[in-house]
DNA sequence: CGGAAGTTTGAAGATACTCAAGCGCAGTGG
DNA sequence: CCACTGCGCTTGAGTATCTTCAAACTTCCG
């Protein structure tokens, strides 16, 4: 929709360490700047892309917050992930040149548009970029393994604890507090990610609050006792 | 363990369409033959690789049947997939040069060992291989989205129906019957994949048999009414 | 052939879901 | 500025589904 031909440079971007390969030669870095054709603003509640749309580009989140969802024929949907600054969206489209999930902004957002054929072309010449791309895709596969473990083996408390700790950790890596967080998504959306109904999510929040693990005021969450919250996870000596 | 320096040629392999890119120039095909360093036999019940092991290679299943599992700190485990001839195993290892899941042979099996650095090197020169690799990784991401939908939104009957139809479809693509199948995995392993207990899997099989959807004798399954079985899925106009 | 492993089935119980009602905050318009 | 409306959140009561525990049976493999 709003394709602003903003002048852009990854080389100056504060998110560079998050979404670009490390250890590039200066010349290579300059070439990677060419990757990001444009930026694109996405209004809260609107889709960056939808299922079925032709695939052209990967997107790096610059600001804002996204969810990605797959839908089954009837109304049911599964949120496959939430993406924040520095994270890559759109890898699902590569197989069939068509997106199979949709990406929706949970708040006004901006993404860097990276045409995939240009990425592929440059990856053939810049080894570090090639390796980075492989790692990004592999990381997504491993992340999804974790979600499968969550959905397949954990109860409601474990799921919510894992979700909150993961969110906190990612926010912390971006310089935010690791204990104070503002949820960008509704209880419904959390439920659609965790495989729970929104009432169950709400009840579990309340139970955590009663137990002194959290302080919850709507979307404002403080992790009061991170150690005990982490103790709920089935992953004591986690990787 | 058993690394046999078998002489190997993808160009003659009957599985070529499954695991190699299409439309290669003759010269390119010859170079891809170099990719497969060796084959490796894996005995039933033993691991092709384990979580924590250094990552070196991707593996293409030649014969046999695998499961891949992730484990949480305590005993719990989630089967992330079952792999058959022509399918690729090991993509999880790329991110951190270390495997995060284990791959176990469910029956005596053989795989083609493809050193990843050699794949990456060749992908830089052969565009079709590069694109193929991207597609393989993206396909895995999309497949996992489907599993997440299954685990997050479906009940026991829907899960088992989806599992059986998926298995039948993949076997059919390999020239086997699409209605007659022999399960290579235990009820326990099916349960660990579908997020159900083995008893629930067993009961659901029995219920399907009562309803005339299946004929089940232990691991021998005949899909008696594929249409009605497919009708159970939440995906009437599915992609 | 014998034992271990895998499968089936039943009964009781736990967890999460459904249905329902009420509350609270945010944004809108009087 | 305040009331109003809508959406999201919370909480309760009853219910469905899946799990747990247990026992018996079958198959497979050594």
Short mmCIF file of C-alpha atoms (C1' of nucleotides) in Angstrom, two decimals:
data_model
loop_
_atom_site.label_atom_id
_atom_site.label_comp_id
_atom_site.label_asym_id
_atom_site.label_seq_id
_atom_site.Cartn_x
_atom_site.Cartn_y
_atom_site.Cartn_z
CA UNK A 1 0.00 0.00 0.00
CA UNK A 2 2.23 2.79 1.25
CA UNK A 3 5.55 2.12 -0.48
CA UNK A 4 7.76 5.02 0.44
CA UNK A 5 11.01 5.09 -1.51
CA UNK A 6 12.76 6.06 1.67
CA UNK A 7 16.50 6.17 1.40
CA UNK A 8 17.71 3.31 3.49
CA UNK A 9 21.00 1.91 4.61
CA UNK A 10 21.46 -1.31 6.52
CA UNK A 11 24.97 -0.15 7.25
CA UNK A 12 23.60 2.53 9.55
CA UNK A 13 20.68 0.58 10.90
CA UNK A 14 20.54 0.02 14.62
CA UNK A 15 19.05 -3.40 13.99
CA UNK A 16 21.97 -4.52 11.88
CA UNK A 17 23.25 -7.05 14.36
CA UNK A 18 19.82 -8.60 14.53
CA UNK A 19 19.00 -9.04 10.90
CA UNK A 20 22.29 -8.89 9.00
CA UNK A 21 25.33 -11.12 8.95
CA UNK A 22 28.33 -10.20 11.04
CA UNK A 23 31.88 -9.77 9.84
CA UNK A 24 31.26 -8.29 6.43
CA UNK A 25 33.94 -6.58 4.42
CA UNK A 26 33.15 -2.90 3.80
CA UNK A 27 32.49 -3.55 0.14
CA UNK A 28 30.09 -6.35 0.93
CA UNK A 29 28.23 -4.20 3.39
CA UNK A 30 27.71 -1.60 0.71
CA UNK A 31 26.22 -4.19 -1.59
CA UNK A 32 23.89 -5.44 1.09
CA UNK A 33 22.54 -1.94 1.42
CA UNK A 34 21.12 -2.47 -2.04
CA UNK A 35 19.08 -5.38 -0.77
CA UNK A 36 16.52 -3.29 0.97
CA UNK A 37 14.61 -1.84 -1.91
CA UNK A 38 12.12 0.14 0.13
CA UNK A 39 10.45 0.34 3.44
CA UNK A 40 6.80 -0.16 3.93
CA UNK A 41 4.46 1.05 6.64
CA UNK A 42 1.76 -1.30 7.85
CA UNK A 43 -1.14 0.04 9.85
CA UNK A 44 -2.26 -1.71 12.97
CA UNK A 45 -4.70 -4.48 12.07
CA UNK A 46 -3.77 -4.66 8.40
CA UNK A 47 -1.90 -7.44 6.63
CA UNK A 48 1.64 -7.24 5.36
CA UNK A 49 0.70 -10.16 3.13
CA UNK A 50 -2.09 -12.67 3.06
CA UNK A 51 -2.30 -16.40 2.40
CA UNK A 52 -2.38 -17.06 -1.31
CA UNK A 53 -0.61 -13.86 -2.31
CA UNK A 54 2.38 -14.16 -4.65
CA UNK A 55 5.70 -14.23 -2.85
CA UNK A 56 8.25 -11.64 -3.85
CA UNK A 57 10.11 -10.49 -0.78
CA UNK A 58 11.23 -11.21 2.70
CA UNK A 59 10.50 -8.55 5.27
CA UNK A 60 12.57 -7.43 8.22
CA UNK A 61 10.57 -5.81 10.99
CA UNK A 62 11.93 -2.36 11.73
CA UNK A 63 9.34 -1.12 14.18
CA UNK A 64 6.10 -2.52 15.49
CA UNK A 65 4.85 -6.00 16.15
CA UNK A 66 3.37 -8.71 13.92
CA UNK A 67 1.61 -12.00 14.19
CA UNK A 68 1.67 -14.69 11.51
CA UNK A 69 -1.32 -17.02 11.17
CA UNK A 70 -2.33 -20.08 9.22
CA UNK A 71 -6.00 -20.85 8.76
CA UNK A 72 -7.87 -24.11 8.28
CA UNK A 73 -10.82 -24.25 5.92
CA UNK A 74 -13.34 -23.49 8.64
CA UNK A 75 -12.90 -20.53 10.93
CA UNK A 76 -10.07 -21.97 12.99
CA UNK A 77 -6.68 -20.36 12.89
CA UNK A 78 -3.33 -20.93 14.45
CA UNK A 79 -0.94 -18.10 15.24
CA UNK A 80 2.45 -19.47 14.24
CA UNK A 81 4.46 -16.69 15.81
CA UNK A 82 4.84 -13.10 16.93
CA UNK A 83 7.57 -11.02 15.32
CA UNK A 84 9.32 -7.95 16.65
CA UNK A 85 12.10 -5.60 15.51
CA UNK A 86 14.91 -7.34 13.66
CA UNK A 87 12.98 -10.51 12.91
CA UNK A 88 12.32 -11.84 9.43
CA UNK A 89 8.87 -12.55 7.99
CA UNK A 90 7.89 -14.31 4.79
CA UNK A 91 10.01 -17.47 4.60
CA UNK A 92 6.89 -19.55 4.06
CA UNK A 93 6.47 -18.10 0.57
CA UNK A 94 9.68 -19.45 -0.93
CA UNK A 95 8.54 -23.03 -1.63
CA UNK A 96 5.67 -22.28 -3.95
CA UNK A 97 6.21 -18.61 -4.77
CA UNK A 98 3.06 -17.96 -2.82
CA UNK A 99 2.43 -17.17 0.80
CA UNK A 100 0.65 -19.79 2.87
CA UNK A 101 0.13 -17.72 5.96
CA UNK A 102 -0.78 -14.14 6.65
CA UNK A 103 1.20 -11.54 8.56
CA UNK A 104 -0.79 -8.91 10.43
CA UNK A 105 0.55 -5.86 12.24
CA UNK A 106 -0.53 -5.73 15.88
CA UNK A 107 0.46 -2.07 16.03
CA UNK A 108 1.51 0.47 13.45
CA UNK A 109 4.67 -0.97 12.01
CA UNK A 110 7.37 -0.53 9.45
CA UNK A 111 9.28 -3.22 7.57
CA UNK A 112 12.26 -3.34 5.23
CA UNK A 113 11.26 -4.95 1.94
CA UNK A 114 13.95 -7.29 0.61
CA UNK A 115 13.15 -8.74 -2.83
CA UNK A 116 14.02 -12.40 -2.61
CA UNK A 117 15.53 -12.79 -6.06
CA UNK A 118 17.94 -10.04 -5.20
CA UNK A 119 18.80 -11.73 -1.90
CA UNK A 120 19.44 -15.01 -3.72
CA UNK A 121 21.56 -13.33 -6.33
CA UNK A 122 23.71 -11.53 -3.80
CA UNK A 123 23.97 -14.63 -1.63
CA UNK A 124 25.75 -16.35 -4.49
CA UNK A 125 28.50 -13.77 -4.32
CA UNK A 126 28.67 -12.91 -0.65
CA UNK A 127 29.28 -16.05 1.35
CA UNK A 128 28.43 -14.40 4.65
CA UNK A 129 25.02 -13.45 3.33
CA UNK A 130 24.40 -16.93 2.03
CA UNK A 131 25.25 -18.43 5.37
CA UNK A 132 23.16 -15.84 7.16
CA UNK A 133 20.14 -16.73 5.04
CA UNK A 134 20.59 -20.41 5.77
CA UNK A 135 20.84 -19.66 9.45
CA UNK A 136 17.72 -17.51 9.45
CA UNK A 137 15.72 -20.31 7.86
CA UNK A 138 17.19 -22.97 10.10
CA UNK A 139 16.53 -20.82 13.16
CA UNK A 140 12.90 -20.59 12.17
CA UNK A 141 12.72 -24.37 11.88
CA UNK A 142 14.24 -24.79 15.32
CA UNK A 143 11.91 -22.17 16.78
CA UNK A 144 8.96 -24.05 15.38
CA UNK A 145 10.24 -27.27 16.93
CA UNK A 146 10.01 -25.47 20.23
CA UNK A 147 6.45 -24.41 19.55
CA UNK A 148 5.56 -27.98 18.62
CA UNK A 149 7.02 -29.17 21.90
CA UNK A 150 4.95 -26.56 23.69
CA UNK A 151 1.73 -27.45 21.88
CA UNK A 152 2.28 -31.17 22.08
CA UNK A 153 3.46 -31.68 25.63
CA UNK A 154 2.79 -28.71 27.90
CA UNK A 155 -0.19 -27.79 30.04
CA UNK A 156 -1.68 -24.31 30.16
CA UNK A 157 0.61 -22.98 32.89
CA UNK A 158 3.74 -24.24 31.21
CA UNK A 159 2.64 -22.78 27.90
CA UNK A 160 1.96 -19.35 29.26
CA UNK A 161 5.17 -19.34 31.30
CA UNK A 162 7.19 -20.33 28.25
CA UNK A 163 5.47 -17.68 26.18
CA UNK A 164 6.09 -14.87 28.65
CA UNK A 165 9.69 -15.81 29.30
CA UNK A 166 10.40 -16.04 25.59
CA UNK A 167 8.85 -12.64 25.02
CA UNK A 168 10.76 -11.12 27.90
CA UNK A 169 14.02 -12.58 26.69
CA UNK A 170 13.54 -11.22 23.18
CA UNK A 171 12.60 -7.80 24.50
CA UNK A 172 15.59 -7.85 26.78
CA UNK A 173 17.86 -8.59 23.82
CA UNK A 174 16.50 -5.36 22.32
CA UNK A 175 17.36 -3.30 25.33
CA UNK A 176 14.01 -3.38 27.10
CA UNK A 177 13.33 -4.54 30.59
CA UNK A 178 13.24 -8.28 30.95
CA UNK A 179 10.59 -8.13 33.63
CA UNK A 180 8.28 -5.34 32.59
CA UNK A 181 6.40 -5.93 29.37
CA UNK A 182 3.43 -4.62 27.47
CA UNK A 183 1.59 -7.24 25.52
CA UNK A 184 0.87 -6.23 21.99
CA UNK A 185 -1.68 -8.97 21.44
CA UNK A 186 -5.07 -9.86 22.89
CA UNK A 187 -5.81 -12.84 25.12
CA UNK A 188 -7.49 -14.36 22.11
CA UNK A 189 -4.33 -14.06 20.04
CA UNK A 190 -2.19 -15.49 22.81
CA UNK A 191 -4.64 -18.37 22.99
CA UNK A 192 -4.50 -18.91 19.24
CA UNK A 193 -0.74 -19.17 19.57
CA UNK A 194 -0.65 -21.40 22.64
CA UNK A 195 -3.47 -23.68 21.57
CA UNK A 196 -5.72 -22.48 24.39
CA UNK A 197 -9.02 -20.62 24.62
CA UNK A 198 -8.89 -17.02 25.68
CA UNK A 199 -10.67 -17.81 28.94
CA UNK A 200 -7.97 -20.30 29.83
CA UNK A 201 -5.29 -17.74 29.08
CA UNK A 202 -7.05 -15.22 31.27
CA UNK A 203 -7.50 -17.67 34.12
CA UNK A 204 -3.87 -18.69 33.95
CA UNK A 205 -2.78 -15.06 34.12
CA UNK A 206 -4.95 -14.66 37.21
CA UNK A 207 -3.55 -17.78 38.82
CA UNK A 208 0.01 -16.60 38.21
CA UNK A 209 -0.89 -13.26 39.76
CA UNK A 210 -2.39 -14.95 42.85
CA UNK A 211 0.78 -16.97 43.23
CA UNK A 212 2.90 -13.86 43.10
CA UNK A 213 4.60 -14.86 39.89
CA UNK A 214 3.24 -11.94 37.91
CA UNK A 215 1.63 -8.60 38.32
CA UNK A 216 -0.96 -8.27 35.61
CA UNK A 217 -2.99 -5.20 34.71
CA UNK A 218 -4.58 -5.95 31.37
CA UNK A 219 -1.74 -5.86 28.87
CA UNK A 220 0.79 -4.53 31.33
CA UNK A 221 2.69 -7.46 32.81
CA UNK A 222 5.48 -7.50 35.33
CA UNK A 223 7.31 -10.74 35.91
CA UNK A 224 7.59 -10.59 39.67
CA UNK A 225 9.40 -13.86 40.20
CA UNK A 226 11.27 -14.87 37.05
CA UNK A 227 13.05 -17.77 38.71
CA UNK A 228 9.89 -19.39 39.96
CA UNK A 229 8.17 -18.76 36.64
CA UNK A 230 11.05 -20.44 34.83
CA UNK A 231 10.80 -23.26 37.33
CA UNK A 232 7.44 -24.14 35.86
CA UNK A 233 9.04 -25.03 32.56
CA UNK A 234 9.86 -28.63 31.71
CA UNK A 235 13.33 -27.48 30.75
CA UNK A 236 15.46 -27.21 33.88
CA UNK A 237 18.81 -27.52 32.14
CA UNK A 238 17.59 -25.93 28.96
CA UNK A 239 19.76 -25.36 25.88
CA UNK B 1 28.99 -45.68 12.62
CA UNK B 2 28.90 -47.64 9.39
CA UNK B 3 30.25 -45.26 6.76
CA UNK B 4 30.52 -47.22 3.56
CA UNK B 5 32.32 -45.38 0.75
CA UNK B 6 29.75 -46.71 -1.66
CA UNK B 7 30.01 -45.28 -5.12
CA UNK B 8 26.94 -43.17 -5.58
CA UNK B 9 25.33 -41.15 -8.33
CA UNK B 10 22.34 -38.88 -7.88
CA UNK B 11 22.04 -38.81 -11.64
CA UNK B 12 20.97 -42.45 -11.63
CA UNK B 13 18.99 -42.33 -8.41
CA UNK B 14 15.35 -43.22 -8.59
CA UNK B 15 14.65 -40.65 -5.92
CA UNK B 16 16.17 -37.84 -7.93
CA UNK B 17 12.89 -36.06 -8.55
CA UNK B 18 12.17 -36.11 -4.86
CA UNK B 19 15.37 -34.75 -3.46
CA UNK B 20 17.17 -32.96 -6.28
CA UNK B 21 16.35 -29.89 -8.32
CA UNK B 22 14.73 -30.29 -11.70
CA UNK B 23 15.96 -28.87 -14.99
CA UNK B 24 19.69 -29.15 -14.49
CA UNK B 25 22.16 -28.87 -17.31
CA UNK B 26 24.13 -32.12 -17.80
CA UNK B 27 27.29 -30.52 -16.48
CA UNK B 28 25.53 -29.33 -13.37
CA UNK B 29 24.07 -32.74 -12.70
CA UNK B 30 27.54 -34.23 -12.79
CA UNK B 31 28.71 -31.76 -10.21
CA UNK B 32 25.79 -32.52 -7.95
CA UNK B 33 26.81 -36.14 -8.00
CA UNK B 34 29.84 -35.01 -6.02
CA UNK B 35 27.59 -33.74 -3.28
CA UNK B 36 26.81 -37.11 -1.86
CA UNK B 37 30.04 -38.08 -0.20
CA UNK B 38 28.91 -41.41 1.13
CA UNK B 39 25.93 -43.38 2.14
CA UNK B 40 25.31 -44.52 5.61
CA UNK B 41 23.28 -47.38 6.99
CA UNK B 42 21.30 -46.81 10.16
CA UNK B 43 19.98 -49.77 12.11
CA UNK B 44 16.45 -49.79 13.38
CA UNK B 45 16.27 -48.04 16.72
CA UNK B 46 19.58 -46.23 16.40
CA UNK B 47 20.15 -42.53 15.88
CA UNK B 48 21.38 -40.91 12.69
CA UNK B 49 22.33 -38.00 14.89
CA UNK B 50 21.48 -36.85 18.38
CA UNK B 51 20.69 -33.53 19.97
CA UNK B 52 23.89 -31.69 20.78
CA UNK B 53 26.00 -33.39 18.15
CA UNK B 54 28.00 -31.17 15.80
CA UNK B 55 26.28 -30.51 12.52
CA UNK B 56 28.16 -31.40 9.37
CA UNK B 57 25.75 -32.76 6.82
CA UNK B 58 22.23 -32.95 5.58
CA UNK B 59 20.86 -36.41 4.98
CA UNK B 60 18.54 -37.64 2.26
CA UNK B 61 16.61 -40.75 3.15
CA UNK B 62 17.19 -43.45 0.58
CA UNK B 63 15.44 -46.35 2.23
CA UNK B 64 13.72 -46.84 5.54
CA UNK B 65 11.81 -44.59 7.84
CA UNK B 66 12.85 -42.03 10.46
CA UNK B 67 11.39 -39.98 13.22
CA UNK B 68 12.85 -36.70 14.46
CA UNK B 69 12.31 -35.72 18.10
CA UNK B 70 12.98 -32.80 20.37
CA UNK B 71 13.17 -33.37 24.11
CA UNK B 72 12.41 -31.14 27.04
CA UNK B 73 14.56 -31.27 30.14
CA UNK B 74 12.38 -33.83 31.86
CA UNK B 75 11.38 -37.02 30.09
CA UNK B 76 8.89 -35.46 27.71
CA UNK B 77 9.56 -35.51 24.01
CA UNK B 78 7.84 -34.30 20.91
CA UNK B 79 8.16 -36.09 17.61
CA UNK B 80 8.51 -33.29 15.08
CA UNK B 81 8.07 -35.46 12.02
CA UNK B 82 8.39 -38.79 10.25
CA UNK B 83 10.64 -38.95 7.21
CA UNK B 84 10.57 -41.40 4.32
CA UNK B 85 12.48 -41.94 1.08
CA UNK B 86 13.51 -38.75 -0.66
CA UNK B 87 13.02 -36.50 2.35
CA UNK B 88 15.75 -34.39 3.90
CA UNK B 89 16.85 -34.57 7.53
CA UNK B 90 19.16 -32.30 9.50
CA UNK B 91 18.12 -28.74 8.65
CA UNK B 92 17.86 -27.94 12.35
CA UNK B 93 21.63 -28.10 12.70
CA UNK B 94 22.49 -25.21 10.41
CA UNK B 95 21.81 -22.35 12.83
CA UNK B 96 24.27 -23.24 15.51
CA UNK B 97 26.40 -25.88 13.84
CA UNK B 98 24.88 -28.32 16.26
CA UNK B 99 21.83 -30.52 16.08
CA UNK B 100 18.95 -29.66 18.37
CA UNK B 101 16.88 -32.74 17.71
CA UNK B 102 17.61 -36.39 17.20
CA UNK B 103 16.79 -38.54 14.19
CA UNK B 104 16.07 -42.20 14.86
CA UNK B 105 15.53 -44.93 12.29
CA UNK B 106 12.22 -46.75 12.77
CA UNK B 107 13.46 -49.55 10.54
CA UNK B 108 16.80 -50.41 9.03
CA UNK B 109 17.54 -47.47 6.79
CA UNK B 110 20.06 -45.92 4.48
CA UNK B 111 20.76 -42.24 3.91
CA UNK B 112 22.85 -40.19 1.53
CA UNK B 113 25.31 -38.04 3.45
CA UNK B 114 25.62 -34.54 1.97
CA UNK B 115 28.28 -32.39 3.68
CA UNK B 116 26.69 -29.01 4.14
CA UNK B 117 29.70 -26.89 3.34
CA UNK B 118 29.92 -28.64 0.02
CA UNK B 119 26.22 -28.03 -0.61
CA UNK B 120 26.66 -24.36 0.21
CA UNK B 121 29.70 -24.04 -2.00
CA UNK B 122 28.02 -25.67 -4.95
CA UNK B 123 24.83 -23.70 -4.40
CA UNK B 124 26.81 -20.54 -5.05
CA UNK B 125 27.59 -21.75 -8.53
CA UNK B 126 24.52 -23.72 -9.49
CA UNK B 127 21.46 -21.51 -9.22
CA UNK B 128 19.06 -24.42 -9.47
CA UNK B 129 20.66 -26.06 -6.46
CA UNK B 130 20.57 -22.84 -4.49
CA UNK B 131 16.89 -22.42 -5.22
CA UNK B 132 16.24 -26.05 -4.42
CA UNK B 133 17.89 -25.71 -1.03
CA UNK B 134 15.82 -22.64 -0.25
CA UNK B 135 12.68 -24.48 -1.24
CA UNK B 136 13.53 -27.51 0.89
CA UNK B 137 13.97 -25.30 3.95
CA UNK B 138 10.87 -23.27 3.23
CA UNK B 139 8.85 -26.44 2.66
CA UNK B 140 9.89 -27.65 6.07
CA UNK B 141 8.74 -24.38 7.61
CA UNK B 142 5.37 -24.67 5.89
CA UNK B 143 5.03 -28.30 6.93
CA UNK B 144 5.65 -27.32 10.52
CA UNK B 145 2.99 -24.64 10.27
CA UNK B 146 0.61 -27.43 9.40
CA UNK B 147 1.68 -29.44 12.41
CA UNK B 148 1.22 -26.40 14.62
CA UNK B 149 -2.32 -26.01 13.26
CA UNK B 150 -2.93 -29.65 14.02
CA UNK B 151 -1.56 -29.46 17.56
CA UNK B 152 -3.15 -26.13 18.34
CA UNK B 153 -6.64 -26.51 16.97
CA UNK B 154 -7.63 -30.11 16.25
CA UNK B 155 -9.23 -32.78 18.40
CA UNK B 156 -8.01 -36.39 18.55
CA UNK B 157 -10.06 -37.62 15.59
CA UNK B 158 -9.02 -34.77 13.37
CA UNK B 159 -5.38 -35.24 14.31
CA UNK B 160 -5.34 -38.93 13.53
CA UNK B 161 -7.27 -38.44 10.28
CA UNK B 162 -4.86 -35.74 9.16
CA UNK B 163 -1.91 -37.92 10.09
CA UNK B 164 -3.14 -40.97 8.19
CA UNK B 165 -4.16 -39.04 5.09
CA UNK B 166 -0.82 -37.25 5.01
CA UNK B 167 1.03 -40.52 5.32
CA UNK B 168 -1.09 -42.15 2.62
CA UNK B 169 -0.56 -39.24 0.29
CA UNK B 170 3.20 -39.33 0.70
CA UNK B 171 3.32 -43.08 0.20
CA UNK B 172 1.14 -42.71 -2.86
CA UNK B 173 3.56 -40.18 -4.32
CA UNK B 174 6.20 -42.92 -4.01
CA UNK B 175 4.19 -45.44 -5.93
CA UNK B 176 2.55 -47.25 -3.03
CA UNK B 177 -1.11 -47.76 -2.44
CA UNK B 178 -2.89 -44.71 -1.09
CA UNK B 179 -5.29 -46.81 0.97
CA UNK B 180 -3.21 -49.69 2.26
CA UNK B 181 -0.44 -48.76 4.64
CA UNK B 182 1.85 -50.33 7.17
CA UNK B 183 2.69 -48.07 10.07
CA UNK B 184 6.34 -47.96 10.84
CA UNK B 185 5.87 -46.35 14.23
CA UNK B 186 4.25 -47.38 17.50
CA UNK B 187 1.06 -45.92 18.95
CA UNK B 188 3.32 -44.19 21.44
CA UNK B 189 5.30 -42.52 18.68
CA UNK B 190 2.14 -41.50 16.84
CA UNK B 191 0.92 -40.03 20.11
CA UNK B 192 4.18 -38.17 20.65
CA UNK B 193 3.74 -36.64 17.22
CA UNK B 194 0.04 -35.81 17.53
CA UNK B 195 0.22 -34.54 21.10
CA UNK B 196 -1.91 -37.41 22.40
CA UNK B 197 -1.37 -40.33 24.75
CA UNK B 198 -0.97 -43.73 23.20
CA UNK B 199 -4.26 -44.91 24.69
CA UNK B 200 -6.07 -42.06 22.99
CA UNK B 201 -4.46 -42.97 19.69
CA UNK B 202 -5.49 -46.58 20.13
CA UNK B 203 -9.06 -45.66 21.05
CA UNK B 204 -9.35 -43.35 18.09
CA UNK B 205 -8.17 -46.09 15.76
CA UNK B 206 -10.82 -48.36 17.25
CA UNK B 207 -13.52 -45.74 16.83
CA UNK B 208 -12.57 -45.20 13.21
CA UNK B 209 -12.72 -48.93 12.64
CA UNK B 210 -16.19 -49.15 14.25
CA UNK B 211 -17.37 -46.36 11.98
CA UNK B 212 -16.13 -48.18 8.91
CA UNK B 213 -13.54 -45.53 8.10
CA UNK B 214 -10.57 -47.85 8.58
CA UNK B 215 -9.66 -51.46 8.85
CA UNK B 216 -6.99 -51.74 11.48
CA UNK B 217 -4.98 -54.79 12.41
CA UNK B 218 -2.18 -53.53 14.60
CA UNK B 219 0.15 -51.71 12.25
CA UNK B 220 -1.64 -52.75 9.10
CA UNK B 221 -4.15 -50.06 8.17
CA UNK B 222 -6.53 -49.86 5.25
CA UNK B 223 -8.32 -46.61 4.65
CA UNK B 224 -11.74 -48.00 3.85
CA UNK B 225 -13.51 -44.69 3.26
CA UNK B 226 -10.98 -42.00 2.32
CA UNK B 227 -13.65 -39.45 1.46
CA UNK B 228 -15.38 -39.70 4.80
CA UNK B 229 -12.04 -39.71 6.61
CA UNK B 230 -11.04 -36.55 4.77
CA UNK B 231 -14.43 -35.11 5.67
CA UNK B 232 -13.35 -35.11 9.30
CA UNK B 233 -10.66 -32.56 8.56
CA UNK B 234 -11.25 -28.88 9.20
CA UNK B 235 -9.97 -28.20 5.72
CA UNK B 236 -12.79 -28.69 3.21
CA UNK B 237 -11.39 -26.50 0.46
CA UNK B 238 -7.84 -27.06 1.55
CA UNK B 239 -4.75 -25.91 -0.31
"C1'" DC C 1 9.49 -70.90 22.57
"C1'" DG C 2 9.51 -67.47 26.01
"C1'" DG C 3 9.74 -62.96 27.50
"C1'" DA C 4 9.46 -58.21 26.46
"C1'" DA C 5 7.28 -54.83 24.07
"C1'" DG C 6 3.28 -53.11 22.02
"C1'" DT C 7 -1.85 -52.84 21.85
"C1'" DT C 8 -6.54 -52.77 23.44
"C1'" DT C 9 -10.14 -51.73 26.61
"C1'" DG C 10 -12.38 -50.16 30.96
"C1'" DA C 11 -13.27 -46.96 34.80
"C1'" DA C 12 -12.22 -42.91 37.27
"C1'" DG C 13 -10.29 -38.44 37.28
"C1'" DA C 14 -8.13 -33.98 35.69
"C1'" DT C 15 -7.67 -30.35 32.58
"C1'" DA C 16 -9.32 -27.31 29.52
"C1'" DC C 17 -13.61 -25.93 27.03
"C1'" DT C 18 -18.32 -23.97 26.57
"C1'" DC C 19 -21.73 -20.97 27.81
"C1'" DA C 20 -22.91 -17.01 30.26
"C1'" DA C 21 -22.79 -12.78 32.75
"C1'" DG C 22 -20.54 -8.69 34.43
"C1'" DC C 23 -16.74 -5.45 34.52
"C1'" DG C 24 -13.44 -1.91 32.75
"C1'" DC C 25 -11.08 0.74 29.74
"C1'" DA C 26 -10.86 3.47 25.30
"C1'" DG C 27 -12.57 6.02 21.90
"C1'" DT C 28 -16.69 8.77 20.17
"C1'" DG C 29 -20.07 11.95 20.09
"C1'" DG C 30 -23.27 14.77 22.42
"C1'" DC D 1 -16.83 17.14 30.28
"C1'" DC D 2 -19.54 13.22 30.58
"C1'" DA D 3 -22.32 9.52 28.93
"C1'" DC D 4 -22.35 5.94 25.70
"C1'" DT D 5 -20.93 2.13 23.17
"C1'" DG D 6 -17.83 -1.47 21.82
"C1'" DC D 7 -14.30 -4.40 22.61
"C1'" DG D 8 -11.50 -6.93 25.47
"C1'" DC D 9 -10.97 -9.05 29.90
"C1'" DT D 10 -12.39 -11.61 34.02
"C1'" DT D 11 -14.84 -14.96 36.55
"C1'" DG D 12 -18.24 -18.72 37.51
"C1'" DA D 13 -20.67 -23.16 36.77
"C1'" DG D 14 -21.28 -27.16 34.20
"C1'" DT D 15 -19.48 -30.24 30.65
"C1'" DA D 16 -16.62 -32.65 27.20
"C1'" DT D 17 -12.44 -34.52 26.01
"C1'" DC D 18 -8.44 -36.44 26.97
"C1'" DT D 19 -5.49 -38.55 30.53
"C1'" DT D 20 -4.33 -41.70 34.17
"C1'" DC D 21 -4.21 -46.03 36.18
"C1'" DA D 22 -4.91 -50.74 35.55
"C1'" DA D 23 -5.42 -55.25 33.59
"C1'" DA D 24 -5.50 -58.48 29.88
"C1'" DC D 25 -4.20 -59.75 25.40
"C1'" DT D 26 -1.25 -60.03 21.10
"C1'" DT D 27 2.69 -59.81 18.45
"C1'" DC D 28 7.36 -59.73 17.60
"C1'" DC D 29 12.04 -60.76 18.21
"C1'" DG D 30 15.86 -63.01 20.07
#
